[in-house]
PDB file of C-alpha atoms and ligand atoms in Angstrom:
ATOM      1  CA  UNK W   1       0.009  -0.011  -0.013  1.00  0.00           C
ATOM      2  CA  UNK W   2       1.318   3.447  -0.888  1.00  0.00           C
ATOM      3  CA  UNK W   3       2.435   5.547   2.074  1.00  0.00           C
ATOM      4  CA  UNK W   4       1.784   9.296   1.750  1.00  0.00           C
ATOM      5  CA  UNK W   5       4.229  12.036   2.725  1.00  0.00           C
ATOM      6  CA  UNK W   6       4.295  15.774   2.238  1.00  0.00           C
ATOM      7  CA  UNK W   7       6.599  18.798   2.768  1.00  0.00           C
ATOM      8  CA  UNK W   8       4.804  21.968   3.864  1.00  0.00           C
ATOM      9  CA  UNK W   9       6.277  25.384   3.235  1.00  0.00           C
ATOM     10  CA  UNK W  10       6.007  28.801   1.616  1.00  0.00           C
ATOM     11  CA  UNK W  11       7.504  29.036  -0.965  1.00  0.00           C
ATOM     12  CA  UNK W  12       7.665  25.260  -1.655  1.00  0.00           C
ATOM     13  CA  UNK W  13       7.878  24.873  -5.391  1.00  0.00           C
ATOM     14  CA  UNK W  14      11.691  24.506  -5.430  1.00  0.00           C
ATOM     15  CA  UNK W  15      11.872  21.931  -2.603  1.00  0.00           C
ATOM     16  CA  UNK W  16      14.116  18.972  -3.444  1.00  0.00           C
ATOM     17  CA  UNK W  17      12.511  16.779  -0.727  1.00  0.00           C
ATOM     18  CA  UNK W  18      10.212  14.836  -3.135  1.00  0.00           C
ATOM     19  CA  UNK W  19      13.146  13.626  -5.305  1.00  0.00           C
ATOM     20  CA  UNK W  20      15.283  12.855  -2.229  1.00  0.00           C
ATOM     21  CA  UNK W  21      12.554  10.763  -0.523  1.00  0.00           C
ATOM     22  CA  UNK W  22      11.748   8.926  -3.768  1.00  0.00           C
ATOM     23  CA  UNK W  23      15.413   7.942  -3.981  1.00  0.00           C
ATOM     24  CA  UNK W  24      15.273   6.649  -0.432  1.00  0.00           C
ATOM     25  CA  UNK W  25      12.057   4.745  -1.099  1.00  0.00           C
ATOM     26  CA  UNK W  26      13.550   3.086  -4.136  1.00  0.00           C
ATOM     27  CA  UNK W  27      16.603   2.149  -2.167  1.00  0.00           C
ATOM     28  CA  UNK W  28      14.527   0.195   0.370  1.00  0.00           C
ATOM     29  CA  UNK W  29      11.767  -0.927  -2.118  1.00  0.00           C
ATOM     30  CA  UNK W  30       8.925   1.046  -0.474  1.00  0.00           C
ATOM     31  CA  UNK W  31       5.933   2.374  -2.331  1.00  0.00           C
ATOM     32  CA  UNK W  32       5.552   6.058  -1.387  1.00  0.00           C
ATOM     33  CA  UNK W  33       4.070   9.315  -2.650  1.00  0.00           C
ATOM     34  CA  UNK W  34       5.844  12.526  -1.457  1.00  0.00           C
ATOM     35  CA  UNK W  35       4.271  15.843  -2.495  1.00  0.00           C
ATOM     36  CA  UNK W  36       5.009  19.509  -2.037  1.00  0.00           C
ATOM     37  CA  UNK W  37       2.250  21.338  -0.139  1.00  0.00           C
ATOM     38  CA  UNK W  38       2.060  25.133  -0.270  1.00  0.00           C
ATOM     39  CA  UNK W  39       0.471  26.736   2.788  1.00  0.00           C
ATOM     40  CA  UNK W  40      -0.364  30.390   3.413  1.00  0.00           C
ATOM     41  CA  UNK W  41       1.815  31.872   6.190  1.00  0.00           C
ATOM     42  CA  UNK W  42      -0.676  31.935   9.063  1.00  0.00           C
ATOM     43  CA  UNK W  43      -1.366  29.628  11.960  1.00  0.00           C
ATOM     44  CA  UNK W  44      -4.985  28.822  10.933  1.00  0.00           C
ATOM     45  CA  UNK W  45      -3.976  27.661   7.485  1.00  0.00           C
ATOM     46  CA  UNK W  46      -1.036  25.654   8.827  1.00  0.00           C
ATOM     47  CA  UNK W  47      -3.243  23.882  11.401  1.00  0.00           C
ATOM     48  CA  UNK W  48      -5.844  23.122   8.723  1.00  0.00           C
ATOM     49  CA  UNK W  49      -3.217  21.706   6.318  1.00  0.00           C
ATOM     50  CA  UNK W  50      -1.556  19.360   8.777  1.00  0.00           C
ATOM     51  CA  UNK W  51      -4.814  18.180  10.292  1.00  0.00           C
ATOM     52  CA  UNK W  52      -6.296  17.465   6.907  1.00  0.00           C
ATOM     53  CA  UNK W  53      -3.175  15.643   5.832  1.00  0.00           C
ATOM     54  CA  UNK W  54      -3.120  13.325   8.803  1.00  0.00           C
ATOM     55  CA  UNK W  55      -6.889  12.851   8.770  1.00  0.00           C
ATOM     56  CA  UNK W  56      -6.528  11.825   5.166  1.00  0.00           C
ATOM     57  CA  UNK W  57      -4.215   8.973   6.120  1.00  0.00           C
ATOM     58  CA  UNK W  58      -0.879  10.723   5.710  1.00  0.00           C
ATOM     59  CA  UNK W  59       2.082   8.873   7.272  1.00  0.00           C
ATOM     60  CA  UNK W  60       4.478  11.746   7.816  1.00  0.00           C
ATOM     61  CA  UNK W  61       5.251  15.349   6.975  1.00  0.00           C
ATOM     62  CA  UNK W  62       8.250  17.614   6.743  1.00  0.00           C
ATOM     63  CA  UNK W  63       7.953  21.225   7.685  1.00  0.00           C
ATOM     64  CA  UNK W  64      10.119  23.941   6.221  1.00  0.00           C
ATOM     65  CA  UNK W  65      10.397  27.739   6.190  1.00  0.00           C
ATOM     66  CA  UNK W  66       8.508  29.578   7.649  1.00  0.00           C
ATOM     67  CA  UNK W  67       6.562  26.926   9.656  1.00  0.00           C
ATOM     68  CA  UNK W  68       9.124  25.239  11.861  1.00  0.00           C
ATOM     69  CA  UNK W  69       8.242  27.327  14.958  1.00  0.00           C
ATOM     70  CA  UNK W  70       4.503  27.070  14.222  1.00  0.00           C
ATOM     71  CA  UNK W  71       4.826  23.236  14.052  1.00  0.00           C
ATOM     72  CA  UNK W  72       6.673  23.366  17.406  1.00  0.00           C
ATOM     73  CA  UNK W  73       3.875  25.346  19.036  1.00  0.00           C
ATOM     74  CA  UNK W  74       1.200  22.978  17.596  1.00  0.00           C
ATOM     75  CA  UNK W  75       2.888  19.806  18.802  1.00  0.00           C
ATOM     76  CA  UNK W  76       3.631  21.298  22.164  1.00  0.00           C
ATOM     77  CA  UNK W  77      -0.123  21.384  22.959  1.00  0.00           C
ATOM     78  CA  UNK W  78      -1.116  18.374  20.828  1.00  0.00           C
ATOM     79  CA  UNK W  79       0.952  15.133  20.331  1.00  0.00           C
ATOM     80  CA  UNK W  80       4.217  16.074  21.974  1.00  0.00           C
ATOM     81  CA  UNK W  81       7.817  16.898  21.076  1.00  0.00           C
ATOM     82  CA  UNK W  82      11.129  15.075  20.961  1.00  0.00           C
ATOM     83  CA  UNK W  83      14.003  16.401  23.068  1.00  0.00           C
ATOM     84  CA  UNK W  84      15.749  17.636  19.917  1.00  0.00           C
ATOM     85  CA  UNK W  85      12.652  19.569  18.875  1.00  0.00           C
ATOM     86  CA  UNK W  86      12.318  21.019  22.431  1.00  0.00           C
ATOM     87  CA  UNK W  87      15.874  22.337  22.495  1.00  0.00           C
ATOM     88  CA  UNK W  88      15.704  23.576  18.915  1.00  0.00           C
ATOM     89  CA  UNK W  89      12.404  25.301  19.516  1.00  0.00           C
ATOM     90  CA  UNK W  90      11.492  24.132  16.056  1.00  0.00           C
ATOM     91  CA  UNK W  91      10.043  21.020  14.302  1.00  0.00           C
ATOM     92  CA  UNK W  92      10.953  19.791  10.818  1.00  0.00           C
ATOM     93  CA  UNK W  93       9.329  16.309  11.026  1.00  0.00           C
ATOM     94  CA  UNK W  94       5.762  15.387  11.924  1.00  0.00           C
ATOM     95  CA  UNK W  95       4.412  11.942  12.600  1.00  0.00           C
ATOM     96  CA  UNK W  96       1.589  10.367  14.519  1.00  0.00           C
ATOM     97  CA  UNK W  97       2.242   9.425  18.129  1.00  0.00           C
ATOM     98  CA  UNK W  98       1.097   5.798  18.099  1.00  0.00           C
ATOM     99  CA  UNK W  99       1.039   5.484  21.926  1.00  0.00           C
ATOM    100  CA  UNK W 100      -1.445   8.374  22.160  1.00  0.00           C
ATOM    101  CA  UNK W 101      -3.618   6.938  19.364  1.00  0.00           C
ATOM    102  CA  UNK W 102      -3.626   3.551  21.071  1.00  0.00           C
ATOM    103  CA  UNK W 103      -4.849   5.285  24.193  1.00  0.00           C
ATOM    104  CA  UNK W 104      -7.808   6.705  22.280  1.00  0.00           C
ATOM    105  CA  UNK W 105      -6.499  10.208  21.474  1.00  0.00           C
ATOM    106  CA  UNK W 106      -7.977  11.746  18.296  1.00  0.00           C
ATOM    107  CA  UNK W 107      -5.562  12.190  15.390  1.00  0.00           C
ATOM    108  CA  UNK W 108      -5.293  15.952  15.936  1.00  0.00           C
ATOM    109  CA  UNK W 109      -4.022  15.372  19.492  1.00  0.00           C
ATOM    110  CA  UNK W 110      -1.475  12.815  18.407  1.00  0.00           C
ATOM    111  CA  UNK W 111       0.612  14.818  15.907  1.00  0.00           C
ATOM    112  CA  UNK W 112       4.168  14.584  17.213  1.00  0.00           C
ATOM    113  CA  UNK W 113       7.119  16.808  16.318  1.00  0.00           C
ATOM    114  CA  UNK W 114      10.790  15.949  15.904  1.00  0.00           C
ATOM    115  CA  UNK W 115      13.734  17.887  14.573  1.00  0.00           C
ATOM    116  CA  UNK W 116      16.367  16.065  12.462  1.00  0.00           C
ATOM    117  CA  UNK W 117      18.257  19.171  11.207  1.00  0.00           C
ATOM    118  CA  UNK W 118      21.030  19.167  13.795  1.00  0.00           C
ATOM    119  CA  UNK W 119      21.533  15.374  13.663  1.00  0.00           C
ATOM    120  CA  UNK W 120      21.682  15.719   9.879  1.00  0.00           C
ATOM    121  CA  UNK W 121      24.548  18.216  10.280  1.00  0.00           C
ATOM    122  CA  UNK W 122      26.392  15.998  12.804  1.00  0.00           C
ATOM    123  CA  UNK W 123      26.052  12.849  10.684  1.00  0.00           C
ATOM    124  CA  UNK W 124      27.205  14.735   7.595  1.00  0.00           C
ATOM    125  CA  UNK W 125      30.217  16.229   9.352  1.00  0.00           C
ATOM    126  CA  UNK W 126      31.174  12.826  10.728  1.00  0.00           C
ATOM    127  CA  UNK W 127      30.835  11.248   7.285  1.00  0.00           C
ATOM    128  CA  UNK W 128      33.354  13.797   6.040  1.00  0.00           C
ATOM    129  CA  UNK W 129      35.827  12.444   8.594  1.00  0.00           C
ATOM    130  CA  UNK W 130      35.855  15.655  10.649  1.00  0.00           C
ATOM    131  CA  UNK W 131      36.202  14.624  14.260  1.00  0.00           C
ATOM    132  CA  UNK W 132      33.699  16.243  16.598  1.00  0.00           C
ATOM    133  CA  UNK W 133      34.783  14.475  19.793  1.00  0.00           C
ATOM    134  CA  UNK W 134      36.905  16.993  21.656  1.00  0.00           C
ATOM    135  CA  UNK W 135      36.457  19.687  18.992  1.00  0.00           C
ATOM    136  CA  UNK W 136      36.352  23.435  19.668  1.00  0.00           C
ATOM    137  CA  UNK W 137      33.510  24.670  17.474  1.00  0.00           C
ATOM    138  CA  UNK W 138      32.239  28.154  16.537  1.00  0.00           C
ATOM    139  CA  UNK W 139      28.808  28.761  15.152  1.00  0.00           C
ATOM    140  CA  UNK W 140      28.177  32.037  13.404  1.00  0.00           C
ATOM    141  CA  UNK W 141      24.538  32.992  13.639  1.00  0.00           C
ATOM    142  CA  UNK W 142      21.975  32.826  16.494  1.00  0.00           C
ATOM    143  CA  UNK W 143      18.681  32.298  14.597  1.00  0.00           C
ATOM    144  CA  UNK W 144      16.641  29.136  14.103  1.00  0.00           C
ATOM    145  CA  UNK W 145      19.271  27.396  12.052  1.00  0.00           C
ATOM    146  CA  UNK W 146      21.942  27.837  14.786  1.00  0.00           C
ATOM    147  CA  UNK W 147      19.603  26.900  17.579  1.00  0.00           C
ATOM    148  CA  UNK W 148      18.663  23.652  15.863  1.00  0.00           C
ATOM    149  CA  UNK W 149      22.179  22.277  15.632  1.00  0.00           C
ATOM    150  CA  UNK W 150      23.501  23.037  19.098  1.00  0.00           C
ATOM    151  CA  UNK W 151      22.204  20.001  21.079  1.00  0.00           C
ATOM    152  CA  UNK W 152      23.353  17.422  18.524  1.00  0.00           C
ATOM    153  CA  UNK W 153      26.871  19.038  18.435  1.00  0.00           C
ATOM    154  CA  UNK W 154      27.035  18.810  22.207  1.00  0.00           C
ATOM    155  CA  UNK W 155      25.820  15.217  22.124  1.00  0.00           C
ATOM    156  CA  UNK W 156      28.606  14.465  19.602  1.00  0.00           C
ATOM    157  CA  UNK W 157      31.163  15.333  22.292  1.00  0.00           C
ATOM    158  CA  UNK W 158      32.518  18.764  21.350  1.00  0.00           C
ATOM    159  CA  UNK W 159      34.448  20.414  24.193  1.00  0.00           C
ATOM    160  CA  UNK W 160      33.771  24.085  23.449  1.00  0.00           C
ATOM    161  CA  UNK W 161      31.013  25.919  21.552  1.00  0.00           C
ATOM    162  CA  UNK W 162      31.174  29.602  20.780  1.00  0.00           C
ATOM    163  CA  UNK W 163      28.128  31.274  19.354  1.00  0.00           C
ATOM    164  CA  UNK W 164      29.052  34.397  17.413  1.00  0.00           C
ATOM    165  CA  UNK W 165      26.433  36.752  16.070  1.00  0.00           C
ATOM    166  CA  UNK W 166      26.096  40.177  14.580  1.00  0.00           C
ATOM    167  CA  UNK W 167      23.532  41.011  17.236  1.00  0.00           C
ATOM    168  CA  UNK W 168      25.522  39.793  20.230  1.00  0.00           C
ATOM    169  CA  UNK W 169      22.473  39.930  22.604  1.00  0.00           C
ATOM    170  CA  UNK W 170      20.842  37.124  20.587  1.00  0.00           C
ATOM    171  CA  UNK W 171      23.993  34.989  20.880  1.00  0.00           C
ATOM    172  CA  UNK W 172      23.964  35.629  24.652  1.00  0.00           C
ATOM    173  CA  UNK W 173      20.300  34.707  24.962  1.00  0.00           C
ATOM    174  CA  UNK W 174      20.898  31.481  23.065  1.00  0.00           C
ATOM    175  CA  UNK W 175      23.911  30.578  25.201  1.00  0.00           C
ATOM    176  CA  UNK W 176      21.887  31.291  28.390  1.00  0.00           C
ATOM    177  CA  UNK W 177      18.881  29.320  27.279  1.00  0.00           C
ATOM    178  CA  UNK W 178      20.992  26.352  26.335  1.00  0.00           C
ATOM    179  CA  UNK W 179      23.185  26.435  29.403  1.00  0.00           C
ATOM    180  CA  UNK W 180      20.996  23.782  30.976  1.00  0.00           C
ATOM    181  CA  UNK W 181      22.031  21.384  28.210  1.00  0.00           C
ATOM    182  CA  UNK W 182      25.751  22.192  28.471  1.00  0.00           C
ATOM    183  CA  UNK W 183      28.236  24.391  30.317  1.00  0.00           C
ATOM    184  CA  UNK W 184      30.421  24.501  27.197  1.00  0.00           C
ATOM    185  CA  UNK W 185      28.527  27.288  25.403  1.00  0.00           C
ATOM    186  CA  UNK W 186      29.714  30.918  25.284  1.00  0.00           C
ATOM    187  CA  UNK W 187      28.680  33.915  23.173  1.00  0.00           C
ATOM    188  CA  UNK W 188      30.507  36.651  21.400  1.00  0.00           C
ATOM    189  CA  UNK W 189      29.966  39.039  18.516  1.00  0.00           C
ATOM    190  CA  UNK W 190      31.308  38.409  15.065  1.00  0.00           C
ATOM    191  CA  UNK W 191      33.978  41.102  15.280  1.00  0.00           C
ATOM    192  CA  UNK W 192      35.472  39.686  18.515  1.00  0.00           C
ATOM    193  CA  UNK W 193      35.692  36.270  16.959  1.00  0.00           C
ATOM    194  CA  UNK W 194      37.082  37.660  13.790  1.00  0.00           C
ATOM    195  CA  UNK W 195      39.769  39.826  15.211  1.00  0.00           C
ATOM    196  CA  UNK W 196      41.049  39.066  18.689  1.00  0.00           C
ATOM    197  CA  UNK W 197      41.557  36.409  21.390  1.00  0.00           C
ATOM    198  CA  UNK W 198      39.746  33.591  19.684  1.00  0.00           C
ATOM    199  CA  UNK W 199      42.083  33.681  16.665  1.00  0.00           C
ATOM    200  CA  UNK W 200      43.369  30.199  15.776  1.00  0.00           C
ATOM    201  CA  UNK W 201      41.343  28.426  18.446  1.00  0.00           C
ATOM    202  CA  UNK W 202      38.695  26.600  16.435  1.00  0.00           C
ATOM    203  CA  UNK W 203      38.705  23.154  14.920  1.00  0.00           C
ATOM    204  CA  UNK W 204      35.377  23.710  13.131  1.00  0.00           C
ATOM    205  CA  UNK W 205      33.566  26.895  12.149  1.00  0.00           C
ATOM    206  CA  UNK W 206      29.981  26.617  11.044  1.00  0.00           C
ATOM    207  CA  UNK W 207      28.111  29.405   9.156  1.00  0.00           C
ATOM    208  CA  UNK W 208      24.537  29.184  10.336  1.00  0.00           C
ATOM    209  CA  UNK W 209      23.590  32.730   9.251  1.00  0.00           C
ATOM    210  CA  UNK W 210      21.269  33.465   6.324  1.00  0.00           C
ATOM    211  CA  UNK W 211      23.888  35.704   4.753  1.00  0.00           C
ATOM    212  CA  UNK W 212      24.421  33.330   1.838  1.00  0.00           C
ATOM    213  CA  UNK W 213      20.970  34.386   0.538  1.00  0.00           C
ATOM    214  CA  UNK W 214      22.227  37.931   0.110  1.00  0.00           C
ATOM    215  CA  UNK W 215      25.242  39.652  -1.514  1.00  0.00           C
ATOM    216  CA  UNK W 216      26.638  40.666   1.832  1.00  0.00           C
ATOM    217  CA  UNK W 217      29.758  38.960   3.358  1.00  0.00           C
ATOM    218  CA  UNK W 218      30.659  38.217   6.949  1.00  0.00           C
ATOM    219  CA  UNK W 219      33.399  40.359   8.608  1.00  0.00           C
ATOM    220  CA  UNK W 220      35.917  37.507   8.848  1.00  0.00           C
ATOM    221  CA  UNK W 221      39.471  38.445   9.788  1.00  0.00           C
ATOM    222  CA  UNK W 222      42.373  37.001   7.791  1.00  0.00           C
ATOM    223  CA  UNK W 223      43.757  35.952  11.152  1.00  0.00           C
ATOM    224  CA  UNK W 224      40.875  33.672  12.085  1.00  0.00           C
ATOM    225  CA  UNK W 225      42.014  30.105  11.639  1.00  0.00           C
ATOM    226  CA  UNK W 226      40.104  26.824  11.519  1.00  0.00           C
ATOM    227  CA  UNK W 227      40.822  23.327  10.285  1.00  0.00           C
ATOM    228  CA  UNK W 228      37.347  22.821   8.909  1.00  0.00           C
ATOM    229  CA  UNK W 229      34.702  25.276   7.687  1.00  0.00           C
ATOM    230  CA  UNK W 230      31.046  24.315   7.065  1.00  0.00           C
ATOM    231  CA  UNK W 231      28.345  26.434   5.487  1.00  0.00           C
ATOM    232  CA  UNK W 232      24.778  25.270   6.066  1.00  0.00           C
ATOM    233  CA  UNK W 233      23.779  26.860   2.737  1.00  0.00           C
ATOM    234  CA  UNK W 234      24.364  24.999  -0.557  1.00  0.00           C
ATOM    235  CA  UNK W 235      24.034  25.266  -4.266  1.00  0.00           C
ATOM    236  CA  UNK W 236      25.546  28.730  -4.673  1.00  0.00           C
ATOM    237  CA  UNK W 237      28.925  30.515  -4.361  1.00  0.00           C
ATOM    238  CA  UNK W 238      29.730  30.767  -0.658  1.00  0.00           C
ATOM    239  CA  UNK W 239      32.324  33.409   0.210  1.00  0.00           C
ATOM    240  CA  UNK W 240      32.481  32.083   3.789  1.00  0.00           C
ATOM    241  CA  UNK W 241      33.922  28.788   2.442  1.00  0.00           C
ATOM    242  CA  UNK W 242      36.153  30.553  -0.109  1.00  0.00           C
ATOM    243  CA  UNK W 243      37.610  32.595   2.740  1.00  0.00           C
ATOM    244  CA  UNK W 244      38.724  29.549   4.734  1.00  0.00           C
ATOM    245  CA  UNK W 245      39.624  27.348   1.701  1.00  0.00           C
ATOM    246  CA  UNK W 246      42.100  30.093   0.699  1.00  0.00           C
ATOM    247  CA  UNK W 247      43.712  29.597   4.159  1.00  0.00           C
ATOM    248  CA  UNK W 248      44.039  25.815   3.850  1.00  0.00           C
ATOM    249  CA  UNK W 249      40.888  24.667   5.652  1.00  0.00           C
ATOM    250  CA  UNK W 250      38.804  21.782   4.438  1.00  0.00           C
ATOM    251  CA  UNK W 251      35.291  23.002   3.587  1.00  0.00           C
ATOM    252  CA  UNK W 252      31.822  21.711   2.937  1.00  0.00           C
ATOM    253  CA  UNK W 253      28.583  23.245   1.901  1.00  0.00           C
ATOM    254  CA  UNK W 254      25.296  22.022   3.468  1.00  0.00           C
ATOM    255  CA  UNK W 255      23.907  19.745   0.731  1.00  0.00           C
ATOM    256  CA  UNK W 256      24.915  16.661   2.659  1.00  0.00           C
ATOM    257  CA  UNK W 257      23.167  17.969   5.737  1.00  0.00           C
ATOM    258  CA  UNK W 258      19.932  18.255   3.647  1.00  0.00           C
ATOM    259  CA  UNK W 259      20.216  14.684   2.624  1.00  0.00           C
ATOM    260  CA  UNK W 260      21.120  13.376   6.068  1.00  0.00           C
ATOM    261  CA  UNK W 261      18.274  15.205   7.825  1.00  0.00           C
ATOM    262  CA  UNK W 262      15.867  13.821   5.180  1.00  0.00           C
ATOM    263  CA  UNK W 263      17.253  10.320   5.790  1.00  0.00           C
ATOM    264  CA  UNK W 264      16.648  10.663   9.515  1.00  0.00           C
ATOM    265  CA  UNK W 265      13.041  11.760   8.914  1.00  0.00           C
ATOM    266  CA  UNK W 266      12.551   8.866   6.512  1.00  0.00           C
ATOM    267  CA  UNK W 267      13.963   6.416   9.033  1.00  0.00           C
ATOM    268  CA  UNK W 268      11.762   7.851  11.751  1.00  0.00           C
ATOM    269  CA  UNK W 269       8.674   7.396   9.556  1.00  0.00           C
ATOM    270  CA  UNK W 270       9.352   4.011   7.995  1.00  0.00           C
ATOM    271  CA  UNK W 271      11.889   2.230  10.241  1.00  0.00           C
ATOM    272  CA  UNK W 272      14.152   1.805   7.187  1.00  0.00           C
ATOM    273  CA  UNK W 273      17.812   2.842   7.420  1.00  0.00           C
ATOM    274  CA  UNK W 274      19.148   4.736   4.388  1.00  0.00           C
ATOM    275  CA  UNK W 275      22.603   4.426   2.838  1.00  0.00           C
ATOM    276  CA  UNK W 276      23.063   8.150   2.345  1.00  0.00           C
ATOM    277  CA  UNK W 277      26.205   7.962   0.265  1.00  0.00           C
ATOM    278  CA  UNK W 278      24.403   5.697  -2.200  1.00  0.00           C
ATOM    279  CA  UNK W 279      21.427   8.058  -2.179  1.00  0.00           C
ATOM    280  CA  UNK W 280      23.687  11.024  -2.952  1.00  0.00           C
ATOM    281  CA  UNK W 281      25.116   9.189  -5.922  1.00  0.00           C
ATOM    282  CA  UNK W 282      21.660   8.330  -7.139  1.00  0.00           C
ATOM    283  CA  UNK W 283      20.660  11.982  -6.825  1.00  0.00           C
ATOM    284  CA  UNK W 284      23.661  12.865  -8.980  1.00  0.00           C
ATOM    285  CA  UNK W 285      24.823  15.644  -6.699  1.00  0.00           C
ATOM    286  CA  UNK W 286      27.816  16.376  -4.493  1.00  0.00           C
ATOM    287  CA  UNK W 287      28.100  16.014  -0.739  1.00  0.00           C
TER     288      UNK W 287
HETATM  289  P1  LIG O 301      17.438  31.164  10.306  1.00  0.00           P
HETATM  290  O1  LIG O 301      16.145  30.462  10.684  1.00  0.00           O
HETATM  291  O2  LIG O 301      17.918  30.794   8.913  1.00  0.00           O
HETATM  292  O3  LIG O 301      18.504  30.980  11.301  1.00  0.00           O
HETATM  293  P2  LIG O 301      16.962  33.809  11.293  1.00  0.00           P
HETATM  294  O4  LIG O 301      16.348  33.252  12.510  1.00  0.00           O
HETATM  295  O5  LIG O 301      16.334  35.019  10.650  1.00  0.00           O
HETATM  296  O6  LIG O 301      17.050  32.705  10.121  1.00  0.00           O
HETATM  297  O7  LIG O 301      18.527  34.130  11.624  1.00  0.00           O
HETATM  298  C1  LIG O 301      19.341  34.703  10.668  1.00  0.00           C
HETATM  299  C2  LIG O 301      20.793  34.755  11.197  1.00  0.00           C
HETATM  300  O8  LIG O 301      21.667  35.217  10.221  1.00  0.00           O
HETATM  301  C3  LIG O 301      20.901  35.693  12.408  1.00  0.00           C
HETATM  302  O9  LIG O 301      21.911  35.190  13.278  1.00  0.00           O
HETATM  303  C4  LIG O 301      21.394  36.982  11.738  1.00  0.00           C
HETATM  304  O10 LIG O 301      22.099  37.836  12.559  1.00  0.00           O
HETATM  305  P3  LIG O 301      21.299  38.900  13.462  1.00  0.00           P
HETATM  306  O11 LIG O 301      20.725  38.131  14.628  1.00  0.00           O
HETATM  307  O12 LIG O 301      22.313  39.889  13.832  1.00  0.00           O
HETATM  308  O13 LIG O 301      20.223  39.530  12.587  1.00  0.00           O
HETATM  309  C5  LIG O 301      22.306  36.403  10.665  1.00  0.00           C
HETATM  310  N1  LIG O 301      22.537  37.342   9.582  1.00  0.00           N
HETATM  311  C6  LIG O 301      21.659  37.581   8.497  1.00  0.00           C
HETATM  312  N2  LIG O 301      22.206  38.508   7.678  1.00  0.00           N
HETATM  313  C7  LIG O 301      23.419  38.794   8.202  1.00  0.00           C
HETATM  314  C8  LIG O 301      24.470  39.739   7.806  1.00  0.00           C
HETATM  315  N3  LIG O 301      24.370  40.421   6.708  1.00  0.00           N
HETATM  316  N4  LIG O 301      25.619  39.744   8.541  1.00  0.00           N
HETATM  317  C9  LIG O 301      25.703  39.029   9.655  1.00  0.00           C
HETATM  318  N5  LIG O 301      24.768  38.154  10.107  1.00  0.00           N
HETATM  319  C10 LIG O 301      23.651  38.061   9.376  1.00  0.00           C
END
């Protein structure tokens, strides 16, 4: 029997998720349908879309921009949240909470939220051979993308995490909020990281800002050193990576993170483990 999946967003027309999940399904011989679902950017529409989807027999949904926080708020009062979703404050994966359904809960009160973005980053970084255990890591950015990857990085055994942001108060708020999860987090502004004491101290620098969507560039000092540089954006020229590649760092864009987070959602929904390297080859793209 065909299992139905959907990715909900606005805009959604360019989402690669349908092709990615079809490749996964082919790999494990599952019959699935995976569609893009546009939704107007308001809570009422979002609620109507996800409830109609699960009432209609949908097996699982991905949620993308701008609905990740809305999905979090919905699941918080309905079917529950995973620890990763709670810490991230955002949901990218929806599924039905079978335990609640078995206890007689209606479908709308059993829609459960997880977040696979951060674990997707960690599994991609690990697959590149970049060692996270004991690593000193800097994240640039303090928005939703940064928040979503912090817990999985800590779980991977990093020893130090510096959150650097243009608006330093946002980095400080994030560090304070996540201090319950770890005492390894500190905050600074981009200029401090770029120019002074922290020079040369990082093993991995991750760009989690949205700057890649614009023509602007981050104020990175020529003195700032890292062994590895990762940009969560992909599919475009990334000056952040060019900056560090020119200084001898190994670099990666975020395409592999996209595939790994998708694989984790797929595994959560279907119980099938995906060979991600094989899937990337089948998709004909780079990691
Ligand atoms: P996302 O969900 O992608 O994280 P967001 O929550 O809007 O989006 O966060 C965007 C991040 O990119 C923020 O950390 C933002 O910095 P500010 O908090 O100072 O706004 C960062 N960002 C966006 N444009 C930037 C720029 N031109 N220079 C530096 N940082 C930028």
